[in-house]
Short mmCIF file of C-alpha atoms in Angstrom, two decimals:
data_model
loop_
_atom_site.label_atom_id
_atom_site.label_comp_id
_atom_site.label_asym_id
_atom_site.label_seq_id
_atom_site.Cartn_x
_atom_site.Cartn_y
_atom_site.Cartn_z
CA MET A 1 -1.01 -17.30 -15.91
CA THR A 2 -3.42 -15.22 -17.96
CA GLU A 3 -3.37 -11.49 -18.18
CA LEU A 4 -6.51 -10.04 -16.67
CA LEU A 5 -6.15 -6.34 -16.89
CA ARG A 6 -3.98 -4.03 -18.91
CA ILE A 7 -4.17 -0.29 -18.42
CA GLU A 8 -2.43 1.87 -20.98
CA GLY A 9 -1.85 5.60 -20.75
CA LEU A 10 -4.80 6.25 -18.47
CA THR A 11 -5.29 9.99 -17.96
CA VAL A 12 -8.04 11.60 -15.88
CA ALA A 13 -8.75 15.32 -15.51
CA PRO A 14 -11.62 17.49 -14.29
CA LEU A 15 -13.94 18.62 -17.10
CA ALA A 16 -13.61 22.21 -15.89
CA ALA A 17 -9.79 22.16 -15.95
CA PRO A 18 -8.59 19.67 -18.56
CA GLY A 19 -5.00 20.75 -18.03
CA ARG A 20 -4.92 19.51 -14.44
CA LEU A 21 -4.09 15.85 -14.78
CA LEU A 22 -5.22 14.01 -11.67
CA VAL A 23 -4.16 10.69 -13.14
CA ASN A 24 -1.38 11.11 -15.66
CA ASN A 25 -0.44 8.46 -18.21
CA VAL A 26 -0.81 5.48 -15.88
CA SER A 27 -0.07 2.04 -17.31
CA PHE A 28 0.18 -1.34 -15.64
CA ALA A 29 -0.94 -4.92 -16.06
CA LEU A 30 -2.33 -7.53 -13.71
CA GLU A 31 -2.26 -11.32 -14.09
CA SER A 32 -4.67 -13.74 -12.50
CA GLY A 33 -3.61 -15.06 -9.12
CA LYS A 34 -1.38 -12.02 -8.53
CA THR A 35 -1.73 -8.94 -6.37
CA ILE A 36 -0.63 -5.52 -7.48
CA CYS A 37 -0.51 -2.83 -4.80
CA VAL A 38 -0.95 0.82 -5.71
CA VAL A 39 0.70 2.93 -3.00
CA GLY A 40 0.70 6.68 -2.54
CA GLU A 41 -0.32 9.56 -0.31
CA SER A 42 -3.82 10.99 -0.34
CA GLY A 43 -4.41 12.92 -3.53
CA SER A 44 -1.93 10.88 -5.53
CA GLY A 45 -4.68 9.51 -7.78
CA LYS A 46 -4.78 5.90 -6.60
CA SER A 47 -8.51 5.78 -5.91
CA LEU A 48 -9.30 7.62 -9.14
CA THR A 49 -7.35 4.99 -11.04
CA ALA A 50 -9.51 2.28 -9.48
CA LEU A 51 -12.73 4.18 -10.14
CA SER A 52 -11.89 4.77 -13.78
CA ILE A 53 -11.26 1.07 -14.31
CA MET A 54 -14.83 0.44 -13.21
CA GLY A 55 -16.18 3.43 -15.14
CA LEU A 56 -17.37 4.98 -11.89
CA LEU A 57 -15.72 8.38 -12.11
CA PRO A 58 -17.79 11.24 -10.72
CA PRO A 59 -19.47 13.30 -13.46
CA ALA A 60 -17.12 16.26 -12.93
CA LEU A 61 -14.13 14.13 -13.95
CA LYS A 62 -13.40 12.62 -17.32
CA ARG A 63 -11.07 10.03 -18.70
CA MET A 64 -9.15 12.04 -21.27
CA GLN A 65 -7.00 9.28 -22.69
CA GLY A 66 -6.01 5.68 -22.31
CA HIS A 67 -7.37 2.19 -22.52
CA VAL A 68 -8.54 -0.21 -19.88
CA ASN A 69 -8.40 -3.73 -21.28
CA PHE A 70 -10.09 -6.37 -19.19
CA LEU A 71 -9.72 -9.91 -20.57
CA GLY A 72 -9.16 -8.48 -24.03
CA GLN A 73 -12.18 -6.18 -23.93
CA ASP A 74 -11.76 -2.40 -23.92
CA LEU A 75 -14.02 -1.29 -21.07
CA ALA A 76 -14.24 2.23 -22.48
CA THR A 77 -16.21 1.07 -25.51
CA LEU A 78 -18.85 -0.75 -23.48
CA SER A 79 -22.33 0.64 -22.91
CA ASN A 80 -23.63 1.22 -19.39
CA GLU A 81 -25.63 -1.98 -19.64
CA GLN A 82 -22.61 -4.03 -20.58
CA MET A 83 -20.58 -2.37 -17.81
CA ARG A 84 -23.22 -3.39 -15.28
CA ASP A 85 -22.64 -6.97 -16.30
CA ILE A 86 -18.97 -6.61 -15.51
CA ARG A 87 -19.21 -4.63 -12.29
CA GLY A 88 -19.83 -6.96 -9.39
CA LYS A 89 -19.85 -10.05 -11.60
CA ARG A 90 -16.46 -10.10 -13.32
CA ILE A 91 -14.78 -7.40 -11.21
CA GLY A 92 -15.55 -7.21 -7.52
CA MET A 93 -14.93 -4.11 -5.47
CA ILE A 94 -14.33 -3.48 -1.76
CA PHE A 95 -14.43 0.05 -0.42
CA GLN A 96 -12.64 1.70 2.44
CA GLU A 97 -15.43 2.47 4.87
CA PRO A 98 -17.30 -0.64 5.97
CA MET A 99 -19.53 1.59 8.09
CA THR A 100 -20.89 3.69 5.25
CA SER A 101 -20.88 1.39 2.26
CA LEU A 102 -23.52 -0.99 3.61
CA ASN A 103 -27.20 -0.08 3.58
CA PRO A 104 -28.30 0.22 7.22
CA VAL A 105 -31.95 -0.73 6.61
CA LEU A 106 -31.32 -4.02 4.81
CA THR A 107 -30.04 -7.24 6.37
CA VAL A 108 -26.54 -8.28 5.37
CA GLY A 109 -27.94 -11.49 3.90
CA TYR A 110 -30.17 -9.48 1.57
CA GLN A 111 -27.28 -7.26 0.54
CA ILE A 112 -25.05 -10.21 -0.27
CA GLY A 113 -27.91 -11.89 -2.13
CA GLU A 114 -28.64 -8.84 -4.28
CA SER A 115 -25.75 -9.38 -6.66
CA LEU A 116 -26.45 -13.13 -6.77
CA THR A 117 -30.03 -12.46 -7.87
CA VAL A 118 -29.09 -9.77 -10.37
CA HIS A 119 -26.07 -11.42 -11.96
CA LEU A 120 -26.67 -15.14 -11.53
CA GLY A 121 -30.47 -15.26 -11.30
CA LEU A 122 -30.44 -17.23 -8.06
CA SER A 123 -33.57 -17.28 -5.93
CA GLY A 124 -35.28 -19.18 -3.15
CA LYS A 125 -33.43 -22.04 -1.57
CA SER A 126 -30.33 -21.96 -3.79
CA LEU A 127 -29.91 -18.26 -3.03
CA LYS A 128 -30.14 -18.89 0.70
CA THR A 129 -27.61 -21.72 0.57
CA ARG A 130 -25.17 -19.62 -1.41
CA ILE A 131 -25.47 -16.70 1.04
CA SER A 132 -24.77 -19.05 3.95
CA GLN A 133 -21.78 -20.48 2.10
CA LEU A 134 -20.36 -17.03 1.45
CA LEU A 135 -20.77 -15.93 5.05
CA GLU A 136 -19.05 -19.09 6.28
CA GLN A 137 -16.31 -18.52 3.74
CA VAL A 138 -15.46 -15.13 5.22
CA GLY A 139 -15.73 -16.46 8.76
CA ILE A 140 -19.16 -15.24 9.87
CA PRO A 141 -21.72 -17.77 11.20
CA ALA A 142 -24.48 -18.33 8.62
CA GLN A 143 -27.20 -17.37 11.13
CA ARG A 144 -25.95 -13.77 10.97
CA ALA A 145 -27.53 -13.40 7.50
CA GLY A 146 -30.56 -11.86 9.20
CA SER A 147 -28.50 -9.24 11.06
CA TYR A 148 -28.43 -5.58 10.18
CA PRO A 149 -25.07 -3.86 9.62
CA ASP A 150 -25.25 -1.97 12.93
CA GLU A 151 -25.39 -5.29 14.78
CA LEU A 152 -21.98 -6.26 13.45
CA SER A 153 -18.51 -5.05 14.42
CA GLY A 154 -16.31 -3.13 11.99
CA GLY A 155 -14.31 -6.22 11.11
CA GLN A 156 -17.46 -8.27 10.53
CA ARG A 157 -18.89 -5.53 8.30
CA GLN A 158 -15.74 -5.54 6.22
CA ARG A 159 -16.07 -9.33 5.96
CA VAL A 160 -19.62 -8.84 4.70
CA MET A 161 -18.26 -6.41 2.10
CA ILE A 162 -15.77 -9.07 1.04
CA ALA A 163 -18.50 -11.69 0.86
CA MET A 164 -20.50 -9.34 -1.39
CA SER A 165 -17.55 -8.64 -3.65
CA ILE A 166 -16.65 -12.31 -4.17
CA ALA A 167 -20.27 -13.51 -4.39
CA CYS A 168 -20.16 -13.97 -8.16
CA GLU A 169 -16.60 -15.32 -8.11
CA PRO A 170 -15.12 -12.41 -10.01
CA ALA A 171 -11.95 -12.79 -12.01
CA MET A 172 -10.58 -9.66 -10.43
CA LEU A 173 -10.99 -7.85 -7.15
CA ILE A 174 -10.38 -4.16 -6.60
CA ALA A 175 -9.82 -3.34 -2.93
CA ASP A 176 -9.58 0.34 -2.06
CA GLU A 177 -7.93 0.62 1.38
CA PRO A 178 -10.08 -2.21 2.74
CA THR A 179 -8.36 -2.35 6.12
CA THR A 180 -7.56 1.28 6.85
CA ALA A 181 -10.46 1.75 9.25
CA LEU A 182 -9.79 -1.46 11.17
CA ASP A 183 -7.77 -2.50 14.21
CA VAL A 184 -4.40 -4.13 13.53
CA THR A 185 -5.48 -7.59 14.70
CA VAL A 186 -8.61 -7.45 12.54
CA GLN A 187 -6.55 -6.05 9.68
CA ALA A 188 -4.22 -9.05 9.89
CA GLN A 189 -7.21 -11.42 9.75
CA ILE A 190 -8.76 -9.63 6.75
CA LEU A 191 -5.46 -9.61 4.86
CA ASP A 192 -5.03 -13.33 5.48
CA LEU A 193 -8.59 -13.93 4.33
CA LEU A 194 -8.12 -11.96 1.12
CA ASP A 195 -4.88 -13.75 0.40
CA GLU A 196 -6.47 -17.15 0.94
CA LEU A 197 -9.51 -16.32 -1.23
CA LYS A 198 -7.26 -14.98 -3.94
CA GLN A 199 -5.32 -18.22 -4.06
CA ARG A 200 -8.36 -20.46 -3.88
CA MET A 201 -10.24 -18.63 -6.61
CA ASN A 202 -7.17 -17.62 -8.61
CA MET A 203 -8.32 -14.01 -8.62
CA GLY A 204 -6.21 -11.06 -9.63
CA MET A 205 -6.23 -8.37 -6.98
CA LEU A 206 -5.69 -4.65 -7.35
CA PHE A 207 -5.02 -3.42 -3.84
CA ILE A 208 -4.91 0.26 -3.00
CA THR A 209 -3.19 1.27 0.22
CA HIS A 210 -0.94 3.87 1.78
CA ASP A 211 0.62 1.43 4.24
CA PHE A 212 3.94 -0.10 3.23
CA GLY A 213 3.55 -2.71 5.95
CA VAL A 214 0.42 -4.01 4.24
CA VAL A 215 2.22 -3.90 0.89
CA ALA A 216 5.03 -6.04 2.25
CA ASP A 217 2.51 -8.60 3.48
CA ILE A 218 0.33 -9.13 0.44
CA ALA A 219 1.76 -7.66 -2.77
CA ASP A 220 3.46 -9.42 -5.64
CA ASN A 221 4.00 -6.20 -7.55
CA VAL A 222 3.95 -2.58 -6.42
CA ALA A 223 3.19 0.66 -8.24
CA VAL A 224 4.08 3.86 -6.38
CA MET A 225 1.97 6.88 -7.34
CA PHE A 226 2.91 10.51 -6.78
CA ARG A 227 0.83 13.43 -7.99
CA GLY A 228 -1.07 11.37 -10.54
CA GLU A 229 1.86 9.51 -12.02
CA ILE A 230 3.39 6.12 -11.40
CA VAL A 231 6.94 6.99 -10.39
CA GLU A 232 8.13 3.47 -9.75
CA MET A 233 6.87 -0.02 -10.45
CA GLY A 234 8.31 -3.45 -9.86
CA SER A 235 8.23 -6.59 -7.77
CA VAL A 236 7.59 -6.05 -4.08
CA ARG A 237 11.15 -7.10 -3.24
CA ASP A 238 12.77 -4.68 -5.65
CA VAL A 239 10.65 -1.71 -4.68
CA LEU A 240 10.86 -2.18 -0.92
CA GLU A 241 14.51 -3.20 -0.72
CA LYS A 242 16.05 -1.30 -3.60
CA PRO A 243 13.84 1.70 -4.28
CA GLN A 244 15.11 3.64 -7.29
CA HIS A 245 13.01 6.78 -7.38
CA PRO A 246 13.75 9.50 -4.80
CA TYR A 247 10.06 9.75 -3.92
CA THR A 248 9.82 6.03 -3.12
CA GLN A 249 12.97 6.31 -1.02
CA ALA A 250 11.56 9.31 0.83
CA LEU A 251 8.20 7.64 1.38
CA LEU A 252 9.83 4.50 2.75
CA ALA A 253 12.04 6.60 5.02
CA CYS A 254 9.06 8.08 6.82
CA VAL A 255 7.39 4.76 7.66
CA PRO A 256 8.19 3.92 11.27
CA ASP A 257 9.71 0.43 11.55
CA VAL A 258 8.85 -2.15 14.16
CA GLU A 259 12.37 -2.36 15.52
CA GLY A 260 12.48 1.40 16.10
CA LYS A 261 16.07 1.59 14.87
CA LYS A 262 15.49 3.70 11.82
CA PRO A 263 15.38 7.47 12.30
CA LEU A 264 12.17 8.97 10.92
CA LYS A 265 12.68 11.29 7.99
CA PRO A 266 9.79 13.44 6.82
CA ILE A 267 9.54 14.10 3.11
CA ASP A 268 11.24 17.24 1.92
CA TYR A 269 8.87 18.39 -0.79
CA ALA A 270 10.94 21.37 -1.83
CA TRP A 271 13.76 19.07 -2.76
CA LEU A 272 11.38 16.78 -4.64
CA ASN A 273 10.03 19.73 -6.62
CA GLU A 274 13.53 20.74 -7.60
CA GLY A 275 14.23 17.19 -8.67
CA ALA A 276 11.11 17.24 -10.85
CA ALA A 277 12.03 20.58 -12.39
CA ALA A 278 15.61 19.58 -13.17
CA MET B 1 13.02 8.09 43.40
CA THR B 2 11.31 8.67 40.10
CA ASP B 3 9.44 11.91 39.71
CA TYR B 4 5.86 11.21 38.64
CA ILE B 5 3.98 14.21 37.30
CA LEU B 6 0.65 12.47 36.89
CA THR B 7 -0.55 9.33 38.61
CA ALA B 8 -3.90 7.62 38.34
CA ARG B 9 -5.03 4.96 40.80
CA ASN B 10 -7.80 2.39 40.39
CA LEU B 11 -9.81 4.31 37.81
CA THR B 12 -13.21 2.82 37.09
CA LYS B 13 -15.76 4.03 34.60
CA THR B 14 -18.90 2.22 33.55
CA TYR B 15 -21.23 3.12 30.73
CA SER B 16 -24.73 1.75 30.53
CA GLN B 17 -26.04 0.84 27.15
CA ALA B 18 -29.47 -0.03 25.85
CA SER B 19 -29.52 -3.65 24.76
CA GLY B 20 -31.79 -6.57 24.01
CA LYS B 21 -34.97 -6.42 21.95
CA PHE B 22 -35.91 -2.85 21.01
CA GLY B 23 -33.26 -1.63 23.42
CA PHE B 24 -35.50 -2.25 26.45
CA GLY B 25 -32.73 -4.03 28.27
CA ASN B 26 -29.81 -2.38 29.95
CA SER B 27 -26.26 -3.60 30.03
CA GLN B 28 -23.20 -2.23 31.74
CA ILE B 29 -19.96 -1.75 29.89
CA ARG B 30 -16.81 -1.41 31.88
CA ALA B 31 -14.75 1.06 29.89
CA LEU B 32 -12.18 1.39 32.64
CA ASP B 33 -11.74 -1.43 35.10
CA ASN B 34 -9.37 -0.63 37.92
CA VAL B 35 -6.80 1.15 35.74
CA SER B 36 -3.66 2.59 37.31
CA ILE B 37 -0.95 4.43 35.39
CA SER B 38 1.89 6.78 36.25
CA LEU B 39 3.58 9.29 34.00
CA VAL B 40 7.22 10.17 34.63
CA ALA B 41 7.93 13.89 34.20
CA GLY B 42 9.42 14.66 30.80
CA SER B 43 8.69 11.24 29.32
CA THR B 44 6.13 9.72 26.99
CA LEU B 45 3.69 7.07 28.12
CA ALA B 46 1.92 5.32 25.25
CA VAL B 47 -1.47 3.74 25.80
CA VAL B 48 -2.07 1.04 23.20
CA GLY B 49 -5.18 -0.94 22.48
CA GLU B 50 -7.80 -1.79 19.93
CA SER B 51 -11.02 0.11 19.45
CA GLY B 52 -13.25 -0.39 22.45
CA SER B 53 -10.37 -1.06 24.80
CA GLY B 54 -11.09 2.10 26.80
CA LYS B 55 -8.04 4.13 25.84
CA SER B 56 -9.95 7.25 24.80
CA THR B 57 -12.11 7.04 27.91
CA LEU B 58 -8.90 6.92 29.92
CA ALA B 59 -7.68 10.08 28.18
CA ARG B 60 -10.86 11.98 28.92
CA CYS B 61 -11.06 10.77 32.49
CA LEU B 62 -7.48 11.77 33.23
CA LEU B 63 -8.31 15.36 32.29
CA GLN B 64 -11.62 15.21 34.17
CA LEU B 65 -13.47 15.88 30.96
CA GLN B 66 -15.66 12.99 31.99
CA PRO B 67 -16.57 12.10 35.57
CA LEU B 68 -15.01 8.95 37.01
CA ASP B 69 -17.01 6.37 38.92
CA SER B 70 -14.15 5.87 41.31
CA GLY B 71 -10.42 6.28 41.56
CA GLU B 72 -8.14 9.26 41.86
CA VAL B 73 -6.01 11.25 39.47
CA ARG B 74 -3.13 13.10 41.07
CA PHE B 75 -1.37 15.90 39.25
CA GLN B 76 1.55 17.42 41.11
CA GLY B 77 0.23 15.93 44.30
CA ARG B 78 -3.36 17.22 44.05
CA ASP B 79 -6.35 14.97 43.43
CA LEU B 80 -8.15 16.43 40.42
CA ALA B 81 -11.46 14.78 41.26
CA THR B 82 -11.78 16.79 44.48
CA LEU B 83 -11.08 20.18 42.91
CA SER B 84 -13.88 22.69 42.45
CA GLY B 85 -14.73 24.15 39.04
CA ALA B 86 -12.54 27.23 39.35
CA ASP B 87 -9.57 25.35 40.80
CA LEU B 88 -9.90 22.67 38.15
CA ARG B 89 -9.83 25.29 35.40
CA MET B 90 -6.62 26.70 36.86
CA VAL B 91 -5.01 23.26 36.82
CA ARG B 92 -6.27 22.50 33.32
CA ARG B 93 -3.94 25.10 31.96
CA HIS B 94 -1.19 22.58 32.61
CA LEU B 95 -3.15 19.64 31.23
CA GLN B 96 -3.84 19.95 27.53
CA MET B 97 -5.11 17.65 24.86
CA ILE B 98 -4.41 17.10 21.17
CA PHE B 99 -7.28 15.43 19.38
CA GLN B 100 -7.47 12.74 16.75
CA ASP B 101 -9.55 14.30 14.05
CA PRO B 102 -8.02 17.53 12.78
CA PHE B 103 -11.23 18.20 10.84
CA ALA B 104 -13.70 17.91 13.68
CA SER B 105 -11.70 19.43 16.51
CA LEU B 106 -11.33 22.98 15.17
CA ASN B 107 -14.31 25.35 15.17
CA PRO B 108 -14.96 26.16 11.49
CA ARG B 109 -16.28 29.64 12.34
CA MET B 110 -13.23 30.80 14.23
CA LYS B 111 -10.04 32.13 12.74
CA VAL B 112 -6.77 30.44 13.59
CA ASP B 113 -5.60 33.25 15.91
CA GLU B 114 -8.87 33.01 17.83
CA ILE B 115 -8.62 29.22 18.10
CA VAL B 116 -5.04 29.26 19.33
CA GLY B 117 -5.50 32.37 21.49
CA GLU B 118 -8.70 31.25 23.21
CA GLY B 119 -6.88 29.44 25.99
CA LEU B 120 -4.79 32.52 26.76
CA LEU B 121 -7.95 34.60 26.85
CA ILE B 122 -9.75 32.21 29.19
CA HIS B 123 -6.82 32.07 31.57
CA LYS B 124 -6.37 35.86 31.27
CA LEU B 125 -2.71 35.59 30.40
CA GLY B 126 -1.06 38.79 29.19
CA SER B 127 -2.37 41.86 27.39
CA PRO B 128 -4.06 41.52 24.00
CA GLU B 129 -0.78 42.56 22.37
CA GLU B 130 1.22 39.97 24.30
CA ARG B 131 -1.34 37.32 23.49
CA ARG B 132 -1.15 38.10 19.79
CA HIS B 133 2.59 37.90 19.90
CA LYS B 134 2.51 34.60 21.74
CA VAL B 135 0.03 33.06 19.31
CA GLN B 136 2.16 34.18 16.40
CA GLN B 137 5.31 32.72 17.93
CA MET B 138 3.62 29.43 18.68
CA LEU B 139 2.22 29.14 15.16
CA GLN B 140 5.64 29.80 13.70
CA ARG B 141 7.13 27.22 16.02
CA VAL B 142 4.79 24.51 14.73
CA GLY B 143 5.58 25.41 11.14
CA LEU B 144 2.82 27.83 10.16
CA SER B 145 3.22 31.49 9.22
CA ALA B 146 1.96 34.71 10.77
CA ALA B 147 -0.25 35.19 7.72
CA ASP B 148 -2.10 32.02 8.62
CA MET B 149 -3.52 33.68 11.74
CA LEU B 150 -6.36 35.28 9.83
CA LYS B 151 -7.40 32.15 7.95
CA TYR B 152 -10.17 29.71 8.79
CA PRO B 153 -9.53 26.00 9.46
CA HIS B 154 -11.00 24.84 6.14
CA GLU B 155 -8.17 26.60 4.31
CA PHE B 156 -5.64 24.13 5.69
CA SER B 157 -4.68 20.52 4.91
CA GLY B 158 -5.03 17.76 7.49
CA GLY B 159 -1.41 17.96 8.59
CA GLN B 160 -1.56 21.75 8.93
CA ARG B 161 -4.75 21.50 10.98
CA GLN B 162 -3.05 19.06 13.29
CA ARG B 163 -0.30 21.68 13.68
CA ILE B 164 -2.96 24.22 14.65
CA GLY B 165 -4.28 21.73 17.22
CA ILE B 166 -0.77 21.35 18.61
CA ALA B 167 -0.28 25.11 18.77
CA ARG B 168 -3.60 25.49 20.60
CA ALA B 169 -2.55 22.93 23.21
CA LEU B 170 0.99 24.18 23.68
CA VAL B 171 0.47 27.95 23.69
CA LEU B 172 -0.49 27.69 27.36
CA GLU B 173 2.85 26.07 28.15
CA PRO B 174 1.28 23.01 29.73
CA LYS B 175 3.11 20.34 31.67
CA VAL B 176 1.16 17.30 30.53
CA VAL B 177 -0.27 16.83 27.07
CA VAL B 178 -2.66 13.99 26.29
CA CYS B 179 -2.44 13.12 22.60
CA ASP B 180 -5.43 11.05 21.49
CA GLU B 181 -4.39 9.35 18.24
CA PRO B 182 -2.84 12.56 16.91
CA VAL B 183 -1.42 11.00 13.73
CA SER B 184 -3.81 8.22 12.83
CA ALA B 185 -5.83 10.39 10.41
CA LEU B 186 -2.71 11.51 8.54
CA ASP B 187 -0.65 10.18 5.63
CA VAL B 188 2.62 8.45 6.59
CA SER B 189 4.72 11.29 5.25
CA ILE B 190 2.76 13.87 7.28
CA GLN B 191 2.67 11.48 10.23
CA ALA B 192 6.46 11.48 10.35
CA GLN B 193 6.56 15.30 10.32
CA ILE B 194 4.08 15.58 13.18
CA LEU B 195 5.81 12.90 15.27
CA LEU B 196 9.14 14.66 14.89
CA LEU B 197 7.55 18.01 15.75
CA LEU B 198 6.00 16.53 18.90
CA LYS B 199 9.37 15.07 19.91
CA GLU B 200 11.18 18.38 19.38
CA LEU B 201 8.57 20.33 21.32
CA GLN B 202 8.77 17.82 24.15
CA GLN B 203 12.46 18.55 24.60
CA GLU B 204 12.13 22.32 24.20
CA MET B 205 9.20 22.74 26.56
CA ALA B 206 9.89 19.82 28.96
CA LEU B 207 6.52 18.27 28.21
CA SER B 208 5.20 14.94 29.43
CA TYR B 209 3.03 13.10 26.94
CA ILE B 210 0.34 10.53 27.31
CA PHE B 211 0.17 9.19 23.80
CA ILE B 212 -2.90 7.20 22.88
CA THR B 213 -2.64 5.13 19.73
CA HIS B 214 -3.40 1.81 18.13
CA ASP B 215 -0.34 1.90 15.89
CA LEU B 216 2.48 -0.09 17.45
CA ARG B 217 4.99 1.18 14.92
CA VAL B 218 4.37 4.74 16.07
CA VAL B 219 4.66 3.72 19.72
CA ARG B 220 8.08 2.29 19.13
CA HIS B 221 9.28 5.65 17.92
CA ILE B 222 7.76 8.02 20.39
CA ALA B 223 7.23 6.23 23.69
CA ASP B 224 9.40 5.54 26.71
CA GLU B 225 6.84 3.44 28.56
CA VAL B 226 3.91 1.47 27.19
CA VAL B 227 0.57 0.47 28.69
CA VAL B 228 -1.39 -2.17 26.80
CA MET B 229 -5.16 -2.01 27.35
CA HIS B 230 -7.76 -4.61 26.52
CA ARG B 231 -11.45 -4.43 27.44
CA GLY B 232 -10.96 -1.69 29.96
CA GLN B 233 -8.08 -3.33 31.78
CA VAL B 234 -4.36 -2.84 31.69
CA VAL B 235 -3.00 -6.18 30.55
CA GLU B 236 0.65 -5.26 30.49
CA GLN B 237 2.89 -2.29 31.13
CA GLY B 238 6.58 -1.69 30.94
CA SER B 239 9.36 0.03 29.05
CA VAL B 240 9.20 0.07 25.25
CA SER B 241 12.07 -2.36 24.85
CA ASP B 242 10.61 -4.83 27.37
CA ILE B 243 7.19 -4.82 25.74
CA TYR B 244 8.57 -5.24 22.23
CA ASN B 245 11.32 -7.71 22.95
CA ALA B 246 9.78 -9.78 25.69
CA PRO B 247 6.00 -9.39 25.81
CA GLN B 248 4.58 -11.37 28.73
CA GLN B 249 0.93 -11.56 27.81
CA GLU B 250 -0.60 -13.50 24.94
CA TYR B 251 -2.71 -10.46 24.02
CA THR B 252 0.36 -8.26 23.63
CA ARG B 253 2.09 -10.93 21.55
CA ASN B 254 -0.97 -11.14 19.33
CA LEU B 255 -0.97 -7.35 18.85
CA LEU B 256 2.71 -7.37 17.95
CA ARG B 257 2.21 -10.24 15.51
CA SER B 258 -0.50 -8.27 13.72
CA ILE B 259 1.75 -5.37 12.79
CA PRO B 260 1.68 -5.35 8.99
CA GLY B 261 5.01 -5.96 7.29
CA ARG B 262 6.11 -8.64 9.73
CA LYS B 263 5.18 -11.58 7.55
CA ARG B 264 7.57 -10.61 4.80
CA VAL B 265 10.36 -10.08 7.30
CA ALA B 266 9.80 -13.59 8.61
CA ASP B 267 9.74 -14.97 5.06
CA LEU B 268 12.93 -13.25 4.11
CA GLN B 269 15.02 -14.16 7.09
CA PRO B 270 15.53 -17.88 6.40
CA GLN B 271 16.73 -17.07 2.89
CA ALA B 272 19.04 -14.33 4.05
#
């Protein structure tokens, strides 16, 4: 079990308002073959954490502090050129919207092949074979390589995104709400697929979600984020069954359960604010 | 005998779609295929299905926002399809809708009091002063303040906008409210608030809901009866407990199996 990623004291703030910490002193580590889930509401800083790992923060935001160590290398010290070698090759990324993150005027085969050409220098027949392999791997017939994104369903598009992100067999995969836009049945298939690929390729996976059901299905470890900070972190069992922090407890209390026995409790923010002030 | 407030019989709706090379071909898509549902007064009927199953088409057709190919929708004994424009508008006061996307369903150029008060204005209910008062009361009931009346939609968060949408639908004191995925664009914490608000308002105002959703966890909490749709057809319907405890159809079982969080439960049980 090797350690893939170690984040220490990551802090992100807007350039215009350096006092407003959007990500505040976030630290966690990820081992290969494991999945860590980052859970939180919108605006809690989970996507920003993922983007700053990849060095893809929008220009108006800046990493103020902290280190991102990937396989012993501090990503902050790398040049853009060196980062390009890591993005897509060593760290794969899947985004939330399969509808908007594919280029509509290029075939899916071309889009999967792009990173293979750039990072691995494949071309011609070997490129074609590899694209077919990847499509089969994610459960799409190889003939669909010539299809355009609009000819595929939402689930198939997300599978194409997965094929793209694992094309270079990355050591780590960052998945930012990859199943949020999908139907439950398709979501279950995609989660199974990711889990299987993770095991087969011994990848580490950083999985961002707001759905505790998804967390229960795929996570080994969980980090709960609230207003830019990690308020609780631990194994999936500990966090889901014995939540310690009041925010985690409140967040779990408002997830409807399948049995319908549990009364829904919305979060009382006033009380949380008092707790933070005290 | 059960008191049905809204019944729909044999609804059929077909869309035609360009297909084939360059879209020269033409194919028919059956969005609603002989769908019949009945809503018991004061209860919640959930319509569940995946995208493309026809559940949103059903919502729009029930309110006659879209013409049906065939079938009848009876509200308090009257067939909506046969009503003229003016009569239909009168009836629509009692049939309201809450939409999915709280960002797209509010006019960005109108202030909140105009948005919520528009229905009252159209139906010529009360004097301007009474209308203002009513709008204010309704906004306060859904958890907004009187000061919010003069704001524009972009000044609110997603959950607050959904509250505005609810106020707009309920200010007319409708009898039936069709909720088309009202919480699927919201965070779980906000989702719980809105679900509870809808439940409270249902009891206070004796509302009947048709609740369209793809989230089976939400259904469990809000619905009395469930209709499962697949490819334009109703594959199964029954009470919530029947559907969840003893689903008859393979498709329903598959949907229930796909609810995230189940796997871990199954893993844990043998050890427990």
